[in-house]
Each structure stands twice: as C-alpha cells, then as structure tokens.
Short mmCIF file of C-alpha atoms in Angstrom, two decimals:
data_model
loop_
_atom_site.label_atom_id
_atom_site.label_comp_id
_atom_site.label_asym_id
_atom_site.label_seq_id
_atom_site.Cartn_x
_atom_site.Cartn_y
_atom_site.Cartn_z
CA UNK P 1 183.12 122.68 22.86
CA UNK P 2 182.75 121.73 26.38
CA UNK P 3 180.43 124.00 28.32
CA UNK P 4 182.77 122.81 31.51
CA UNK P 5 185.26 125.26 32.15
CA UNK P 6 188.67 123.79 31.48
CA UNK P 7 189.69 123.39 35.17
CA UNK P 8 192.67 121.37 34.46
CA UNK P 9 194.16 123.85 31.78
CA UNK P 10 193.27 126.53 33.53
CA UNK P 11 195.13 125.55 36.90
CA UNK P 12 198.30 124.37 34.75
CA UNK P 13 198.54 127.87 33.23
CA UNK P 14 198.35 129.54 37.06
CA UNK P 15 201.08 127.19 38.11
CA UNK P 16 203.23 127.95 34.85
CA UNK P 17 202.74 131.49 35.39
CA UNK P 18 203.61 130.86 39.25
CA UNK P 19 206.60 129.05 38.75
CA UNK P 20 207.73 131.03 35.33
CA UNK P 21 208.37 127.62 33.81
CA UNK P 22 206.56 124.73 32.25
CA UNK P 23 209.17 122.60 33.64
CA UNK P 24 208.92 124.20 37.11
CA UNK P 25 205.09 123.54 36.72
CA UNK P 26 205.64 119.88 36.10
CA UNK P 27 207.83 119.74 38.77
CA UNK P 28 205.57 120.77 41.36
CA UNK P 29 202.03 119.22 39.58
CA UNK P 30 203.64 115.67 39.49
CA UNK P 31 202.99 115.73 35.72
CA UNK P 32 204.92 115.81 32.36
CA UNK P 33 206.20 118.83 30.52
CA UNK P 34 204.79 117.92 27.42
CA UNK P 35 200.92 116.95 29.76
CA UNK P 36 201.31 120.72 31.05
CA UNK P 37 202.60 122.37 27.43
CA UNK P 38 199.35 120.35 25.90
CA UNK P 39 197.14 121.64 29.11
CA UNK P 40 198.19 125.05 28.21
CA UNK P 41 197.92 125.22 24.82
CA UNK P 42 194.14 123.61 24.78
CA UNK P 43 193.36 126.29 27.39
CA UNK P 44 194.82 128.61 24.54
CA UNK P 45 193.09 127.15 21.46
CA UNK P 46 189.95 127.45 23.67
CA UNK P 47 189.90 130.85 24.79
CA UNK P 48 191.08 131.77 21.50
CA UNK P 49 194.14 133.86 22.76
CA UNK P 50 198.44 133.44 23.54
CA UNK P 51 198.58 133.01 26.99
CA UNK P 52 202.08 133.31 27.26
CA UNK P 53 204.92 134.52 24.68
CA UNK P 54 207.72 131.56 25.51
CA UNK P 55 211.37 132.15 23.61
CA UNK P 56 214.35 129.22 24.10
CA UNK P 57 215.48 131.00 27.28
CA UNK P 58 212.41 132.83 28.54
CA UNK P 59 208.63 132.96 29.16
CA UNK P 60 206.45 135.90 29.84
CA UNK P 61 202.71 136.55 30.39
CA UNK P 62 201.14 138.17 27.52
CA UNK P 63 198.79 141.07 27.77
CA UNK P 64 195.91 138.83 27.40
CA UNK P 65 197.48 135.79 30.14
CA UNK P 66 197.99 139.17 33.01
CA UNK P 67 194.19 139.32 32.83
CA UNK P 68 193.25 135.90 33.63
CA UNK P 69 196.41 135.18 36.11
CA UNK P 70 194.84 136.48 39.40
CA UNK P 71 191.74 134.43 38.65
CA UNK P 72 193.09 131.30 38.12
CA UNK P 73 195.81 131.39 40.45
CA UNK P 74 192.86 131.80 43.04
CA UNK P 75 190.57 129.06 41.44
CA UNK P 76 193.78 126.49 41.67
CA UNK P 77 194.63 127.47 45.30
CA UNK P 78 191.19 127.61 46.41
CA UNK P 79 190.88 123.96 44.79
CA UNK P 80 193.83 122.86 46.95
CA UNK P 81 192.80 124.20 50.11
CA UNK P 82 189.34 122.47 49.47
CA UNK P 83 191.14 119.44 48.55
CA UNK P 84 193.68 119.31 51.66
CA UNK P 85 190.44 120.27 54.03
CA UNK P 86 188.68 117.27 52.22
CA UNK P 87 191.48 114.84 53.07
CA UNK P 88 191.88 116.40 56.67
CA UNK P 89 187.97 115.66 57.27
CA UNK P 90 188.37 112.22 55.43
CA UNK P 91 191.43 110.78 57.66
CA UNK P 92 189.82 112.40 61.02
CA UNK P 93 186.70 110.35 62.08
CA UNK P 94 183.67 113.01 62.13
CA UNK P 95 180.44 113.56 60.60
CA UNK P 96 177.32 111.24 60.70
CA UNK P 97 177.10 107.25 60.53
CA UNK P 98 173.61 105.85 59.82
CA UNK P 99 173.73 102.57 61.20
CA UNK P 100 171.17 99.44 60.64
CA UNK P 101 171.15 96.77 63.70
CA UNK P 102 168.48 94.35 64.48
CA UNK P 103 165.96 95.45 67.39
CA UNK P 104 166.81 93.20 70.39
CA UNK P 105 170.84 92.84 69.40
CA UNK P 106 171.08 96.86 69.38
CA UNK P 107 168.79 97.12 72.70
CA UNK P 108 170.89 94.68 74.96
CA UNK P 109 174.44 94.86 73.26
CA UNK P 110 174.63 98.72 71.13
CA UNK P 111 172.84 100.50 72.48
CA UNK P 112 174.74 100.19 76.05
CA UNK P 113 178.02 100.51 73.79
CA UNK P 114 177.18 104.04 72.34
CA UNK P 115 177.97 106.40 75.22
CA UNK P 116 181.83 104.80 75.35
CA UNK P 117 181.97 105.42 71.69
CA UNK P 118 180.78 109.08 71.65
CA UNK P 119 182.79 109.96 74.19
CA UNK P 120 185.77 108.45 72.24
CA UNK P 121 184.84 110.42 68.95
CA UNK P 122 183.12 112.96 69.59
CA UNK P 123 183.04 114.60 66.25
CA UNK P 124 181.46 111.32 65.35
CA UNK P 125 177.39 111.20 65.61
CA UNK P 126 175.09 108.27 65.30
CA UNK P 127 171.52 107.53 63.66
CA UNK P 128 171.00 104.25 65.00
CA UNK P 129 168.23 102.50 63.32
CA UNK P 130 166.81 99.17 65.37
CA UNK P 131 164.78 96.97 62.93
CA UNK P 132 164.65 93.11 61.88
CA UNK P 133 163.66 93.77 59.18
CA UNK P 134 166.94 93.47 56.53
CA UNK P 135 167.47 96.92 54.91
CA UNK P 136 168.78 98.00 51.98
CA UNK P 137 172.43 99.91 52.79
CA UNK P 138 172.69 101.76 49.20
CA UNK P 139 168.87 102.15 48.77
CA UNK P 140 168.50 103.56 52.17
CA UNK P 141 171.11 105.35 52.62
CA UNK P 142 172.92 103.76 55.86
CA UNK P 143 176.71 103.84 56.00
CA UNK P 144 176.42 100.15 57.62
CA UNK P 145 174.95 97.45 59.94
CA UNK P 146 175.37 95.13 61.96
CA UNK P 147 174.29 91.51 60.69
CA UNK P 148 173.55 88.12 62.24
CA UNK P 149 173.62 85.45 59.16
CA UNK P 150 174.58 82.15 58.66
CA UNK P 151 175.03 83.31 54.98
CA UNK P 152 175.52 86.90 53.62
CA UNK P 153 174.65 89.43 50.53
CA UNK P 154 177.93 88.78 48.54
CA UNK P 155 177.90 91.95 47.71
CA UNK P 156 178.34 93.69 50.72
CA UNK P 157 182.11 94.59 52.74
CA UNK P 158 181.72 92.05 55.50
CA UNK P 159 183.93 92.04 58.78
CA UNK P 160 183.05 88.74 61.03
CA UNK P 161 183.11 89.99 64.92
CA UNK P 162 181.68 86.95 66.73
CA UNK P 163 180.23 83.84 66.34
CA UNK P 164 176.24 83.58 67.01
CA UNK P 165 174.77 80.14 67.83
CA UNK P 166 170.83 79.68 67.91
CA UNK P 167 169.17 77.03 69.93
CA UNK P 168 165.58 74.99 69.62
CA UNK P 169 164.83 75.65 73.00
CA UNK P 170 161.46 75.13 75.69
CA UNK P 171 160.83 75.83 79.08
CA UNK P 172 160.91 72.53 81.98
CA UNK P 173 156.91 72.61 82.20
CA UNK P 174 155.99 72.90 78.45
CA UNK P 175 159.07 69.15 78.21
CA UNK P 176 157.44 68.12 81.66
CA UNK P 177 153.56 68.21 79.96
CA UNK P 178 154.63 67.25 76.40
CA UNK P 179 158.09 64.96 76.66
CA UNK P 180 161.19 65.95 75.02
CA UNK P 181 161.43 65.45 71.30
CA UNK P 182 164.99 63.51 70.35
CA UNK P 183 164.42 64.04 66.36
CA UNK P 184 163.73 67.41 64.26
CA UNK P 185 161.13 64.89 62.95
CA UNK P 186 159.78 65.09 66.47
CA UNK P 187 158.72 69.06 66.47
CA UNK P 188 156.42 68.57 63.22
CA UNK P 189 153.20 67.95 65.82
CA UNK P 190 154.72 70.32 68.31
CA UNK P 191 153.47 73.79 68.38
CA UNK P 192 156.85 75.71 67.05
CA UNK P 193 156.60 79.81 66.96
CA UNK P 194 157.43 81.46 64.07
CA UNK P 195 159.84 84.74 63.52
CA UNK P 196 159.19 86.73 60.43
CA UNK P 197 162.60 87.69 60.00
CA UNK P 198 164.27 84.71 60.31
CA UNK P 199 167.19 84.79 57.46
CA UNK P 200 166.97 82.90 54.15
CA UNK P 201 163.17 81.00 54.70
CA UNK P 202 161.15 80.25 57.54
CA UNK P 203 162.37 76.42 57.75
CA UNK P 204 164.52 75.06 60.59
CA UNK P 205 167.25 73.19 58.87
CA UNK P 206 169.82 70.68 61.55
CA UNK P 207 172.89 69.17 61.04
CA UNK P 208 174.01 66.57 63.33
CA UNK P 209 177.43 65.56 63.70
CA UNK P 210 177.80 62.85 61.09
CA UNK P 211 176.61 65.54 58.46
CA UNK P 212 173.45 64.03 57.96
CA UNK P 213 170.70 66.63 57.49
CA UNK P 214 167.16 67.54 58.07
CA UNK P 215 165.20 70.52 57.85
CA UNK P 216 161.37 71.11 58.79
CA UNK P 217 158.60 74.64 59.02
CA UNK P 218 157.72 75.43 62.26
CA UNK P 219 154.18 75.50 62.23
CA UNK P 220 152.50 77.04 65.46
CA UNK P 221 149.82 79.56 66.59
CA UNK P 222 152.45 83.10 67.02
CA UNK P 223 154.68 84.46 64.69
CA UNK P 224 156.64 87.34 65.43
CA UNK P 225 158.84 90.27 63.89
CA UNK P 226 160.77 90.46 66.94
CA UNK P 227 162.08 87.65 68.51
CA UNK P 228 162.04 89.03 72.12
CA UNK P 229 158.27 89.24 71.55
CA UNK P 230 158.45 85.03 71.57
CA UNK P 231 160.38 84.65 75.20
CA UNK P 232 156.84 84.99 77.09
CA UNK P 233 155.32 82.20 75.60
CA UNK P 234 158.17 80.24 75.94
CA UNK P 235 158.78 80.87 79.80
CA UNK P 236 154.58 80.19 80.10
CA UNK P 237 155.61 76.71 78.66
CA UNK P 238 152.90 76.82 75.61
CA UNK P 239 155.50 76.01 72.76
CA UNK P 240 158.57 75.38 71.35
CA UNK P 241 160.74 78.39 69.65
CA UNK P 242 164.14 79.08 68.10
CA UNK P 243 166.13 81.74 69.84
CA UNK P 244 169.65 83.25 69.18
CA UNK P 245 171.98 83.05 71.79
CA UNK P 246 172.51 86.21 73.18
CA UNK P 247 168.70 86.43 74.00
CA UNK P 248 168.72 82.97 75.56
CA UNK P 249 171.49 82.71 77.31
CA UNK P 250 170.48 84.41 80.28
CA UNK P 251 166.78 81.80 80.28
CA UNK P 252 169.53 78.66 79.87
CA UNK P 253 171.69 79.88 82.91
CA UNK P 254 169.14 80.18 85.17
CA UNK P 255 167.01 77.20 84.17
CA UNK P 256 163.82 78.75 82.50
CA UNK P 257 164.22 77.30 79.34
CA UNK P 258 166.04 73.91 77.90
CA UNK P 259 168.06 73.66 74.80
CA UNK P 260 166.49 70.80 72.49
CA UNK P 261 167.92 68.54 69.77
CA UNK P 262 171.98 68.80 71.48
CA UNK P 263 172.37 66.57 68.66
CA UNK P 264 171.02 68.10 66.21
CA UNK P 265 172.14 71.57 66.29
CA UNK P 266 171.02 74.60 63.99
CA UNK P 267 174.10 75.81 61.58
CA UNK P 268 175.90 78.72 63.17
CA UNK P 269 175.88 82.41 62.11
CA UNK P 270 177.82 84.82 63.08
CA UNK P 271 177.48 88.83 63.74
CA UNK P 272 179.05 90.51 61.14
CA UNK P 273 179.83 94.42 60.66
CA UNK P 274 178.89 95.15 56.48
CA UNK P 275 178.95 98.09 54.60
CA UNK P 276 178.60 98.75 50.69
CA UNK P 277 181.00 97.87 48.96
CA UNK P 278 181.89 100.75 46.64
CA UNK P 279 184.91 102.94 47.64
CA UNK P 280 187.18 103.01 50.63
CA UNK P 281 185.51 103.20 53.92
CA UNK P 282 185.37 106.91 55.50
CA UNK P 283 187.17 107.21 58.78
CA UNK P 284 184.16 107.57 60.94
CA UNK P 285 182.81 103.78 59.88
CA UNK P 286 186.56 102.28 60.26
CA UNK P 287 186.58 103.58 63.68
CA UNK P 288 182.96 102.14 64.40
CA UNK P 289 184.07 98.87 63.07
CA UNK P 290 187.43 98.91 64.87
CA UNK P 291 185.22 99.52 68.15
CA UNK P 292 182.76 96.53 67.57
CA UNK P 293 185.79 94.67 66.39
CA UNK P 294 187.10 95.33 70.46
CA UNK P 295 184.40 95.31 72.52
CA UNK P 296 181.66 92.30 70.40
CA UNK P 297 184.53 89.93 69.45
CA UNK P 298 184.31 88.28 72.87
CA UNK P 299 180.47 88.44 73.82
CA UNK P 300 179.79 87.16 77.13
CA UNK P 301 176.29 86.43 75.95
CA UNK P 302 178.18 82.67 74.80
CA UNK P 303 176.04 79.90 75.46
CA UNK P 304 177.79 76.98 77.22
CA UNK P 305 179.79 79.17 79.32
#
C-alpha cells in the first residue's frame, strides 16, 4: 500500500457525503459515477471499513464514514481554497522575476525602463542581473533574459523584440593614420579588439550583398568582457573594433567613429526576450515581455537613422 494518503478518494467520499449522492458528486467533480463509486470504494478497501450503507433509493453515512466526514470535508475544501488562491496569484502578475540582461544593454536601455514598469505592477519585483556572460536560465534559476544573437539556444521560448545590427567601426584619426580597409581581408594586419563574449566564436564572419562570404579573428592587443570597456580605445584612434548598434550609434551620429566594410556587413541579430521552455509562462514574465514587446520594439538606438 501507498504510504500517500488517498487524497483523491478521500475528497470524493466528502463530496458524496456533501451532496448525498454519487451522482450529485459527479455532477459537481466533473467526473463519472462509476470514477467516483471506484474512488470510494478504494478509499473503503483501504481503510478497511463501509463508508457508506447505499440501498436502490438511498445512501447514508455509516457509523464508521460520520467519523471521518468532518475531516475530509475540510481537507477537500481547504484543497480548493488553496487551489482557487493558486490560480488567483497565477493570473494576477506578482511575485519575483529574476531576470538575465547583458551589462551595457541593461545600463542604457533596462535599467531606465524599470521605474515605469514597477510602478505599473507593483506586486511585481525585479532581480535584475547585468552580465555578458551567457547564463544558464534552468541552472541558475532566472525566470528569463534578454538576448542579443544572431542565432539562439533552440531550446529556449524566444520572443524577437527588435532587430540589432553590429558595425566594424574606427574613429577619423586611427582611418586618417592607417587608410581605410575596403576588404575583411584588409583588417588581418590591422590591430582589431577582441570581446570575450562575443556569441558563437571569436571570428568576424561578412556577407556582402551577392552572398559571397568571408570570415576572419580579430587579432589585436585588448580584449574585453564588456564591450563598453572597448569605446576608449576606439575614440583614441589606436584600433579597429566591432560594436553593436545601440552602443555606437550615438559615436556614428556625431562623427567619432566610422562604420567600415558598408559592403561587407556583419549578419544581423536581433534582441530577443527567452525564457525556459517548460510550462506556461507565469503572469508576472508575460507582463515583462508584453512591456519590452512595447517600449524595445522600436529602439531609437537604430543606426542609419
């Protein structure tokens, strides 16, 4: 025998005794007669006693079934009312999200986002988590992320918010010293910083428009695991890096650094909001991805403008 107590049986007999009738029961439960009769009578066979003495035309609680009524009439109601309050919490957005963004995306576009959206929810709290570095959702226990990918884990729940371009880009005095290059063949002498980070490998992969291909390793004297940390040496014109857009858009517009290779350009990505993909998404996370959905969709960070 089961050392789990017989839950099921034991709230079909309070809802039998309840409604006086197996029928009634059924009725109510959304089951069969004969599932609740069976419920019953393995709740019977287990406790070893008639729980009820049923005739053609009428049913009664036996001396044995008034001593366990009040019990599990309360263990099936308190069971609904935990239930119902479950559901309630489930369809109202509350309770903590752990969210996973990369550093300089969730310091210039988040983390100004986050007062509008606790004010909006505020049931709803927020451990926001700024790293490069790719975590693990299920291993670490976030709720979700935000993503910028070209190409992502197939197994995650992926919404697409935005395209992200990245540029090759330089500043006017490092192209004015060293001469623009017109080929990706062109950077392999060039110093070219590195980001640690960087999704999939380290190698700089173009596509120009007749599909032709060709990919190459940065090789230069600073690598990075933040790629804010590479804008300095950029704007002092000492090398040649790759930057998303939303980081060098504002260096394009006002002239401190050059995009490179027009021709050639890197493969987009886009920013994508990902969560696990077991189970139904809790109401807190559909609202968070509802509110990127509005306010990321149409970044003004889009480089040309």
């Amino acid at each position: 025998m089961s050392k789990l107590p017989d839950f099921e049986g034991l709230a079909m007999f309070a809802k039998v005794a309840e409604e006086r009738s197996f029928a009634g029961a059924a009725r109510a439960m959304g089951l069969s007669v004969a599932t609740v009769s069976r419920g019953v009578s393995r709740l019977e066979k287990r406790l070893g006693a008639r729980l009820f003495n049923r005739t053609s035309r009428q049913l009664a609680l036996t001396a044995f079934g008034r001593t366990l009524v009040e019990s599990a009439s309360r263990l099936y109601h308190d069971a609904e009312a935990m239930e119902h309050a479950a559901r309630e919490q489930s369809a109202q957005p509350r309770g903590l999200i752990r969210l996973a963004v990369p550093m300089s995306f969730g310091l210039r576009w988040v983390a100004p986002l986050m007062p509008k959206f606790l004010r909006a929810y505020p049931e709803v709290s927020v451990d926001l988590h700024l790293s490069d570095a790719v975590v693990d959702l299920v291993g670490q226990g976030f709720d979700a992320a935000l993503r910028i990918s070209a190409q992502l884990d197939p197994s995650l729940v992926a919404r697409r918010l935005c395209p992200v371009s990245r540029f090759i880009v330089a500043a006017p005095r490092y192209l004015e010293r060293h001469g623009r290059p017109k080929h990706p063949r062109d950077l392999m002498d060039r110093d070219c910083l590195g980001y640690v980070y960087r999704a999939r490998s380290e190698a700089w992969r173009f596509v120009n428009a007749a599909g032709k291909e060709e990919s190459l390793t940065p090789s230069g004297r600073l690598r990075v695991t933040n790629a804010d940390a590479l804008v300095p040496t950029v704007l002092a014109g000492l090398a040649i890096a790759e930057l998303p857009e939303f980081i060098a858009s504002e260096y394009l517009l006002d002239g401190r650094m050059e995009v490179l290779l027009k021709d050639w350009p890197l493969p987009p990505g886009g920013l994508y909001f990902v969560t696990p993909a077991a189970g139904v998404r809790p109401a807190k996370v559909e609202a968070l991805a509802t509110f990127f959905a509005e306010h990321l969709s149409k970044p003004t960070w889009r480089w040309p403008r």
